[in-house]
Each structure stands twice: as C-alpha cells, then as structure tokens.
PDB file of C-alpha atoms in Angstrom:
ATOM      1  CA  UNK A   1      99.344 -66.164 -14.841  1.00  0.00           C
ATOM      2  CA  UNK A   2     101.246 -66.179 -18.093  1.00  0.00           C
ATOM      3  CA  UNK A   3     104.761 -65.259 -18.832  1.00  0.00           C
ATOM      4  CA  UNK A   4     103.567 -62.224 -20.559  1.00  0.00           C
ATOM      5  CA  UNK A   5     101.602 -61.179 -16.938  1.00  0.00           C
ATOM      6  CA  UNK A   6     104.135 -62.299 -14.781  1.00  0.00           C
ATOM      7  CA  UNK A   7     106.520 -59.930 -16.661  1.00  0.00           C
ATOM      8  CA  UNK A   8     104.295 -56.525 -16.717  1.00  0.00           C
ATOM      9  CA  UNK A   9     103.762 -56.979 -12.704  1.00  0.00           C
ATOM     10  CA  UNK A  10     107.450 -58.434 -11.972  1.00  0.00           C
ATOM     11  CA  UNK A  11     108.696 -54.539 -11.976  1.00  0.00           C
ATOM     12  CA  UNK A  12     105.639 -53.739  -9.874  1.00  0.00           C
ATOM     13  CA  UNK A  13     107.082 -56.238  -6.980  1.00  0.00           C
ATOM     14  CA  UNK A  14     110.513 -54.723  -6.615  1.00  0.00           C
ATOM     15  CA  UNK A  15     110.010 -51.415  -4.803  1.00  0.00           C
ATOM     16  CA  UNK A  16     107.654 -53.476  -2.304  1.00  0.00           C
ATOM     17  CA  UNK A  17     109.865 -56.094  -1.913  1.00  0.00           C
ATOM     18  CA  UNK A  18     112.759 -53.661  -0.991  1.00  0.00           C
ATOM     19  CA  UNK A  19     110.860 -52.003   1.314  1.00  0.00           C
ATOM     20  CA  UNK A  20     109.730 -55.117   3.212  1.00  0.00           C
ATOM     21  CA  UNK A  21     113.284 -55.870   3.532  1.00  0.00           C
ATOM     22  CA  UNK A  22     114.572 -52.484   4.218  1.00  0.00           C
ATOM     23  CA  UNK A  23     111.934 -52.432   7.409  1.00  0.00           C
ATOM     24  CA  UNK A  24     112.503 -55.796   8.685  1.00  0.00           C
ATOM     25  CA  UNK A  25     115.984 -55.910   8.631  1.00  0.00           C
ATOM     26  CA  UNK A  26     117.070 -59.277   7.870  1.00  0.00           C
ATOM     27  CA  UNK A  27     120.518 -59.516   8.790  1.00  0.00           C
ATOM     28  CA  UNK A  28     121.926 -62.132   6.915  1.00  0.00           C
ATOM     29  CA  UNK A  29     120.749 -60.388   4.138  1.00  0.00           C
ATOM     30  CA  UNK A  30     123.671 -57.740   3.787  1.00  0.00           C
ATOM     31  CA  UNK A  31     122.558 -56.229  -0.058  1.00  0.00           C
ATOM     32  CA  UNK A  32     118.748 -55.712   0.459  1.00  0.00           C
ATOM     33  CA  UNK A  33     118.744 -53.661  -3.576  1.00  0.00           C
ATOM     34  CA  UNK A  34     120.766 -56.905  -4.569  1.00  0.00           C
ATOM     35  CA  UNK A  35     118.505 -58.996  -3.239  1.00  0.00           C
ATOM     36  CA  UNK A  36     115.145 -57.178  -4.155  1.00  0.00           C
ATOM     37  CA  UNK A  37     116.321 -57.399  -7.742  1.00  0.00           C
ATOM     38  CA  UNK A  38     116.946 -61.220  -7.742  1.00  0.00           C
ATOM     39  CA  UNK A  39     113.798 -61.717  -6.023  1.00  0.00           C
ATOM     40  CA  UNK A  40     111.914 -59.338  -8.770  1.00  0.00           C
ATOM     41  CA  UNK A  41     113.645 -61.235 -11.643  1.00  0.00           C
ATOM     42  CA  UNK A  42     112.584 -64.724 -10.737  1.00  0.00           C
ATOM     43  CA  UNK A  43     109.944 -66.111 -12.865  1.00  0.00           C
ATOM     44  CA  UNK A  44     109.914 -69.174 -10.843  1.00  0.00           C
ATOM     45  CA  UNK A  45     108.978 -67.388  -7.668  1.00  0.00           C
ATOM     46  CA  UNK A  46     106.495 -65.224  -9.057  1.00  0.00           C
ATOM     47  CA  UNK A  47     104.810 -67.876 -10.975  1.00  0.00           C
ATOM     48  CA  UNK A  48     104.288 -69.792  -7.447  1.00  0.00           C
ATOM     49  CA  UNK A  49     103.294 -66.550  -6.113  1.00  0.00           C
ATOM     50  CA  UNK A  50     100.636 -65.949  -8.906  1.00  0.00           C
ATOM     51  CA  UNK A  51      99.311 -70.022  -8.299  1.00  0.00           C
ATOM     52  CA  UNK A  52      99.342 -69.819  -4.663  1.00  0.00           C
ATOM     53  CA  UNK A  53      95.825 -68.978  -4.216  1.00  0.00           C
ATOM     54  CA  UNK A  54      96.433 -66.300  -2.517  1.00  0.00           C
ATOM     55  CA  UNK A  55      96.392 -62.522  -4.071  1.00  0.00           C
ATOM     56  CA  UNK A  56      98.882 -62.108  -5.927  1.00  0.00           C
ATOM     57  CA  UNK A  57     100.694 -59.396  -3.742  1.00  0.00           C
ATOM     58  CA  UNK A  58      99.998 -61.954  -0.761  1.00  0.00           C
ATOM     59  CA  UNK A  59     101.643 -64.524  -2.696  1.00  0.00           C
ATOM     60  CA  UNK A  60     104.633 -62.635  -3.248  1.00  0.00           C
ATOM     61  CA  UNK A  61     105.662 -62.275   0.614  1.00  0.00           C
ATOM     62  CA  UNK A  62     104.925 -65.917   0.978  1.00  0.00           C
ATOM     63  CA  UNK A  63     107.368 -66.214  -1.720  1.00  0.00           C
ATOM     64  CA  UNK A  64     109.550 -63.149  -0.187  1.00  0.00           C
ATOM     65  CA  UNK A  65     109.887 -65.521   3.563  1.00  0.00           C
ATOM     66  CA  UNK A  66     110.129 -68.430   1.572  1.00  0.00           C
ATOM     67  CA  UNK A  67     113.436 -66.519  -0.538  1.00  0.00           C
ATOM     68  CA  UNK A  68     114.741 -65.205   2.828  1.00  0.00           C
ATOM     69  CA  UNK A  69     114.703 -68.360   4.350  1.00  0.00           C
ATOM     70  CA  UNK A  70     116.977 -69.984   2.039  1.00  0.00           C
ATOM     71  CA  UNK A  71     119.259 -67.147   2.434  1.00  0.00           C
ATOM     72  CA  UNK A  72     119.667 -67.756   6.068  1.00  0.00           C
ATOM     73  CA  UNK A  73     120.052 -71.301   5.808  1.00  0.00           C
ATOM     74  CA  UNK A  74     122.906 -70.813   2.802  1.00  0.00           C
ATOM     75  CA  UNK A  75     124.783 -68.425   5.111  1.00  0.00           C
ATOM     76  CA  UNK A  76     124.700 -71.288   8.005  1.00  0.00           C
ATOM     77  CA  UNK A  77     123.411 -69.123  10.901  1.00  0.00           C
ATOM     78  CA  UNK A  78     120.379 -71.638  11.123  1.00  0.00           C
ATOM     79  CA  UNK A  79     119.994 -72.459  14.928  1.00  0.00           C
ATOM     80  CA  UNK A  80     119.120 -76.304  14.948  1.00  0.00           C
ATOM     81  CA  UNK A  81     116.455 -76.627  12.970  1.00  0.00           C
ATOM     82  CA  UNK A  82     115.745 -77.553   9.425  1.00  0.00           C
ATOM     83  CA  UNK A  83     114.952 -74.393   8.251  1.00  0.00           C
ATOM     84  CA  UNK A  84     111.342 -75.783   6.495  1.00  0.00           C
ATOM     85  CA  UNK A  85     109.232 -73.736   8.852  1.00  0.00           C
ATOM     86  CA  UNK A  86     108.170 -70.827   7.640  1.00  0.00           C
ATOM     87  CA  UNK A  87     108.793 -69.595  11.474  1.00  0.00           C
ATOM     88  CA  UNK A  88     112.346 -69.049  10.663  1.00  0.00           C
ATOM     89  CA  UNK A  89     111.214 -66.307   8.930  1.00  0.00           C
ATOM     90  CA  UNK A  90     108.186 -64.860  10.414  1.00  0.00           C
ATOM     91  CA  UNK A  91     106.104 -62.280   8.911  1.00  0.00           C
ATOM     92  CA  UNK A  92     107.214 -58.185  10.275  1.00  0.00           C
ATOM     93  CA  UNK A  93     104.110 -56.839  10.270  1.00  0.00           C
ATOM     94  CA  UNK A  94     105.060 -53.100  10.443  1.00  0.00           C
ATOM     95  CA  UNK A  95     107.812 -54.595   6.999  1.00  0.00           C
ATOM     96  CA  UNK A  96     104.335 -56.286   5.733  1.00  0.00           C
ATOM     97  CA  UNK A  97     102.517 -52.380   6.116  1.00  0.00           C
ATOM     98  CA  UNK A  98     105.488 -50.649   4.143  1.00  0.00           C
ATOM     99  CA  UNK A  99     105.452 -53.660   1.212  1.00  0.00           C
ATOM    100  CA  UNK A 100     101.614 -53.029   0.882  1.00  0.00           C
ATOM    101  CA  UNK A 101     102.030 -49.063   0.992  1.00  0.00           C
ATOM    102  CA  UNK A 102     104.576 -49.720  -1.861  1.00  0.00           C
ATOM    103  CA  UNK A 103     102.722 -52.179  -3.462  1.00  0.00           C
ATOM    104  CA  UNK A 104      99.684 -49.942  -3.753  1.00  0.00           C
ATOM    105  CA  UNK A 105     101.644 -46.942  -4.957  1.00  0.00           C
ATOM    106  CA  UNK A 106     103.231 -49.121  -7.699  1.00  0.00           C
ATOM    107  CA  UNK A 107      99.509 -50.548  -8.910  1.00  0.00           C
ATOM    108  CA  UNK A 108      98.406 -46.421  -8.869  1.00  0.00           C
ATOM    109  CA  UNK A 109     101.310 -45.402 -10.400  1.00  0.00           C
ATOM    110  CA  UNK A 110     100.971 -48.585 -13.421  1.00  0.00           C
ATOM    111  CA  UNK A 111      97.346 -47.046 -13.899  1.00  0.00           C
ATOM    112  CA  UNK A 112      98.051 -43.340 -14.132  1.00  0.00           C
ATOM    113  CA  UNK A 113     100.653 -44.274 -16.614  1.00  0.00           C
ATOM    114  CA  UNK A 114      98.257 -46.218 -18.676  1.00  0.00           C
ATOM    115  CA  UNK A 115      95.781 -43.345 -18.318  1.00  0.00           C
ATOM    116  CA  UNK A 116      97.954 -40.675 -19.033  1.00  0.00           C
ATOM    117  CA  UNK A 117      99.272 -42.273 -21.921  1.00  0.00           C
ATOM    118  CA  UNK A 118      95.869 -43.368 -23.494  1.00  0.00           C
ATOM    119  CA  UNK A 119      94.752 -39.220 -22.143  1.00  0.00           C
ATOM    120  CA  UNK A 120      98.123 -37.908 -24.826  1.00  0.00           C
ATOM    121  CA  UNK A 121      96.943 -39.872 -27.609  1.00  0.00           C
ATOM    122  CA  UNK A 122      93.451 -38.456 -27.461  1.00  0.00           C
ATOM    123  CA  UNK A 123      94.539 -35.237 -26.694  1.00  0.00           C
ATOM    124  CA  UNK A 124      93.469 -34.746 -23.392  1.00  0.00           C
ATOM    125  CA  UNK A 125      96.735 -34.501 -21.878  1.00  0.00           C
ATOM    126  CA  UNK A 126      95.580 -31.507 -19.408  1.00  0.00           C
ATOM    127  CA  UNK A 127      92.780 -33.092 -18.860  1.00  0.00           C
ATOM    128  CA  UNK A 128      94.604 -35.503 -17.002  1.00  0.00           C
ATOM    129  CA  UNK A 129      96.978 -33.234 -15.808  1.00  0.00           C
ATOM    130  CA  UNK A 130      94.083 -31.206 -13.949  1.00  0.00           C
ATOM    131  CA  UNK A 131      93.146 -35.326 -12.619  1.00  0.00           C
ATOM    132  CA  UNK A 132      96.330 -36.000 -11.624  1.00  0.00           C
ATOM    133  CA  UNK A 133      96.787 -33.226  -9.535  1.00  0.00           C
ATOM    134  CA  UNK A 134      93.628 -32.969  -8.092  1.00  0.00           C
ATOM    135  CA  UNK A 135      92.631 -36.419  -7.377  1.00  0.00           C
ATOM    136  CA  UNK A 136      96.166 -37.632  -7.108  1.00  0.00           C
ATOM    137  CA  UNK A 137      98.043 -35.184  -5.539  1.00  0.00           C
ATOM    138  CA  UNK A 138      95.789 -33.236  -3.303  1.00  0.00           C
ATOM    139  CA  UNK A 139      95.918 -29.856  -5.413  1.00  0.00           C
ATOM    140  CA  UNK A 140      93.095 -27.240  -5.521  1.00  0.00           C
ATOM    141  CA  UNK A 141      91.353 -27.364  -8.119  1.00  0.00           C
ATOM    142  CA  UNK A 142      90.424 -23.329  -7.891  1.00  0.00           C
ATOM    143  CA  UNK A 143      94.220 -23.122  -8.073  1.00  0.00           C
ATOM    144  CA  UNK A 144      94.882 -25.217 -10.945  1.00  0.00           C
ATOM    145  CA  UNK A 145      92.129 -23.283 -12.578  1.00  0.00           C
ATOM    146  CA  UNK A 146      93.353 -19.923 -12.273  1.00  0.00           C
ATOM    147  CA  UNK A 147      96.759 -20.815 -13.225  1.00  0.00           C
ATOM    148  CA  UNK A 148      95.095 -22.210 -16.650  1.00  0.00           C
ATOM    149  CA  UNK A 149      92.729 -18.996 -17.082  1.00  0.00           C
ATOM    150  CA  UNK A 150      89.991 -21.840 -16.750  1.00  0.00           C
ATOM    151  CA  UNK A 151      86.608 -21.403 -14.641  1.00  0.00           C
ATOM    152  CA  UNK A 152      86.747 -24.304 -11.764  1.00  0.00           C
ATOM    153  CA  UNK A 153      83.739 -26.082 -12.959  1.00  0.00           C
ATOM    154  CA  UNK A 154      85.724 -26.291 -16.222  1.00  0.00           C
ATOM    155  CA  UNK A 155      88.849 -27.964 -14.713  1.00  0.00           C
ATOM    156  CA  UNK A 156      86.619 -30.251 -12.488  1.00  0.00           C
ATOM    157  CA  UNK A 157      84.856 -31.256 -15.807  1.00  0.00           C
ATOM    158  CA  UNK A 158      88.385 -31.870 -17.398  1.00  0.00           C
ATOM    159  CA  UNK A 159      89.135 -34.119 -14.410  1.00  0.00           C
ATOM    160  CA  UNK A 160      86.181 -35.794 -14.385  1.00  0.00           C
ATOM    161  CA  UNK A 161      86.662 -36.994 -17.588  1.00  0.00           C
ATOM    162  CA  UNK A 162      89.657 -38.814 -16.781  1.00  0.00           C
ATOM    163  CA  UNK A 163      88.116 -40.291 -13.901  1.00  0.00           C
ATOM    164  CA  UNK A 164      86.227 -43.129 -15.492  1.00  0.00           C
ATOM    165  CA  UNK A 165      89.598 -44.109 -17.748  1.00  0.00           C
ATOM    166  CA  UNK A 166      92.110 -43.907 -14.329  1.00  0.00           C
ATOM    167  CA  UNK A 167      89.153 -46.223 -12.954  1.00  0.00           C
ATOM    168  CA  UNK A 168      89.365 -49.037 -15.628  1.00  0.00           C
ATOM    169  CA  UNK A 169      92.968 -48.875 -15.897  1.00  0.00           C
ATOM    170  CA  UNK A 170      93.144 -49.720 -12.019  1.00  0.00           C
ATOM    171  CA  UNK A 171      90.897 -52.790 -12.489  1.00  0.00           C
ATOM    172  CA  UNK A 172      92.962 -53.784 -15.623  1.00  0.00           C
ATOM    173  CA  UNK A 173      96.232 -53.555 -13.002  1.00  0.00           C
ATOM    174  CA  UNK A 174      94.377 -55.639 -10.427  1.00  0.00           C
ATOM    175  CA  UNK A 175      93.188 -58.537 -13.312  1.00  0.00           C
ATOM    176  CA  UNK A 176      96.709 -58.863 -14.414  1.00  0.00           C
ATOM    177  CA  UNK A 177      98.057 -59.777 -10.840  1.00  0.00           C
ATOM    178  CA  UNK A 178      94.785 -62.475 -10.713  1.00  0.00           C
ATOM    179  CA  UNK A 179      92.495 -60.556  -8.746  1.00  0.00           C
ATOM    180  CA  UNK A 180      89.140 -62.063  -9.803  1.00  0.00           C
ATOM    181  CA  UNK A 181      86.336 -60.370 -11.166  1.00  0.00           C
ATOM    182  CA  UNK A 182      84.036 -60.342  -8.066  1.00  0.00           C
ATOM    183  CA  UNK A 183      87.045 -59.241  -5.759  1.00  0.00           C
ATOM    184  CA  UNK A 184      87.827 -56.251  -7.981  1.00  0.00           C
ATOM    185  CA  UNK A 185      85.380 -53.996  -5.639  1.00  0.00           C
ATOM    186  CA  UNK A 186      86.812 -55.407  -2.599  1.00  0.00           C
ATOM    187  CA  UNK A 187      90.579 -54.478  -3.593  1.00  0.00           C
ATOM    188  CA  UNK A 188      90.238 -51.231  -4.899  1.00  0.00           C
ATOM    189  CA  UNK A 189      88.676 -50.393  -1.421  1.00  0.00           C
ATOM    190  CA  UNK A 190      91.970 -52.420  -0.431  1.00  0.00           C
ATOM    191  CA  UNK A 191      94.231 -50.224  -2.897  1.00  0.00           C
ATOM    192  CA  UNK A 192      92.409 -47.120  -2.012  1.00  0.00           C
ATOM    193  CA  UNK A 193      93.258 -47.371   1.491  1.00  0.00           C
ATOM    194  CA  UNK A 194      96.835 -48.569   1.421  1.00  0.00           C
ATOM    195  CA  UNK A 195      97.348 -45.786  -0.685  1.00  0.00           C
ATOM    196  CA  UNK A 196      96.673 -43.444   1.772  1.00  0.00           C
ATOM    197  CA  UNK A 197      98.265 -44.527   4.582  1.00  0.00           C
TER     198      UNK A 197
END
C-alpha cells in the first residue's frame, strides 16, 4: 500500500481503533483519544498492517495488540514474562465487534462522501439525497416523496440512480485498504452486515 493509500484510510482507522479500546478497557492505557490518535498517525504501523497479509482492517488490530502491548510493558506492570506474546494482549472479542461496527461505518461513510460529492457536481444532489435517506437511513420513500411534491416511483428512480455510483465507490474504499479483486464480493457482504449490526 503506498503512502498516498495509507494516508486516505489512516483517518478511516481512528474511530475503530477508539472504540476497540474504549470496549476493552485496557488499563494501562489511561488516554484511550490520545492513544487512538498516535496509533492512527503511524505510518509505520499501518504500513505493517497493510503487508500483513491479512485484510487490511484485520491487520490493523494485529497492529492495535501489538501497540498495546508495548504500552504495558513501558508502564512496567508486565507480570514475568517478556511481553513478545501476543497473549499479553489478547483479542476482546465483544472490543473486536465494536472496531468492525466502526470500521464499517467509516468505509460507508468514505463512499457516500465520494458519491455525494461526484452526485453535486452532476447535479443530482437530491438524487442522492432521496438515496441517502432511503437506502441509508431507513426513510420512506412515500414520505420523502410527498415532502418533494414527487410521485414515489419518481423518487425511487432518483435513488436508483445513485445506487450503481454508491456501489463503485464502496469497492473503490475496499481496493484502497488491499482488498483484492476476487474478495470484493465477499467483503461487501462483510461490510453490509457489520453495518447493520
């Protein structure tokens, strides 16, 4: 992953980082914003994330236990060991379910900004309004119609146009964190469903 890459998905892994720390509550880990925002801000750390082999959102909590780690063993409350195990910092699982949660809102929320932008500049900003709503906020689209003195078929046909854009902006997200092309499917049915939870 280039510098370039690492950069445009670097903001994307600070809101899950935070909340992975926030839920596990590491205790020798007194500023978890603090520490979020160092994590987030080194290249070094994100790079190895990115060339782990592992998806890139996977990389980052290897990267995350790797980061807390170190902070345990600089504060001195190690217990014995040498603090090289990854054990001394084991995975939270229900800290690893609110970092994926936040990870897939950041990767929707990269793509609808894309989208909407790209949806101003040709003019079709309530077009993707009446999208955004609909298919990303739950609204009715009967509702959103009358408000607009538009039939319903119109404002599903103004959201369906914005559909196929909101579509290839996701992928684009996913290809900048390293997904490859034949796992693209497979983690939007990933992205789709964290998103939800």
């Amino acid at each position: 992953m280039t510098r370039v890459a690492i950069d445009s998905v670097a903001a994307r892994a600070e809101a899950p980082v935070r909340a992975y720390l926030a839920c596990a509550r590491l205790a020798w880990i007194d500023d978890v914003d603090a520490f979020a925002a160092r994590f987030a801000a080194d290249h070094a750390a994100l790079r190895a994330a990115a060339e782990s082999g592992l998806p890139f959102r996977r990389g980052v909590v290897r990267a995350l236990l790797a980061a807390a780690r170190d902070a345990r063993k600089a504060t001195g409350a190690c217990t014995g060991c040498d603090c090289t195990q990854p054990c001394e910092t084991p995975l939270d699982p229900q800290a690893f379910e609110a970092f994926e949660r936040a990870w897939a809102a950041g990767v929707v929320a990269a793509a609808a900004a894309r989208t909407r932008d790209a949806a101003e500049t040709a003019g079709e900003a309530d077009a993707w309004d009446i999208f955004r709503k609909t298919a990303l906020e739950g609204h009715e689209t009967s509702a959103l119609a009358r408000e607009r003195g538009i039939t319903t078929a119109e404002a599903r046909a103004r959201a369906t146009r914005m559909a196929e854009p909101f579509d290839r902006a996701l992928r684009d997200a996913l290809r900048e964190e390293g997904i490859a092309s034949e796992d693209i499917d497979d983690e939007l049915a990933w992205l789709m469903e964290a998103a939800t939870r």
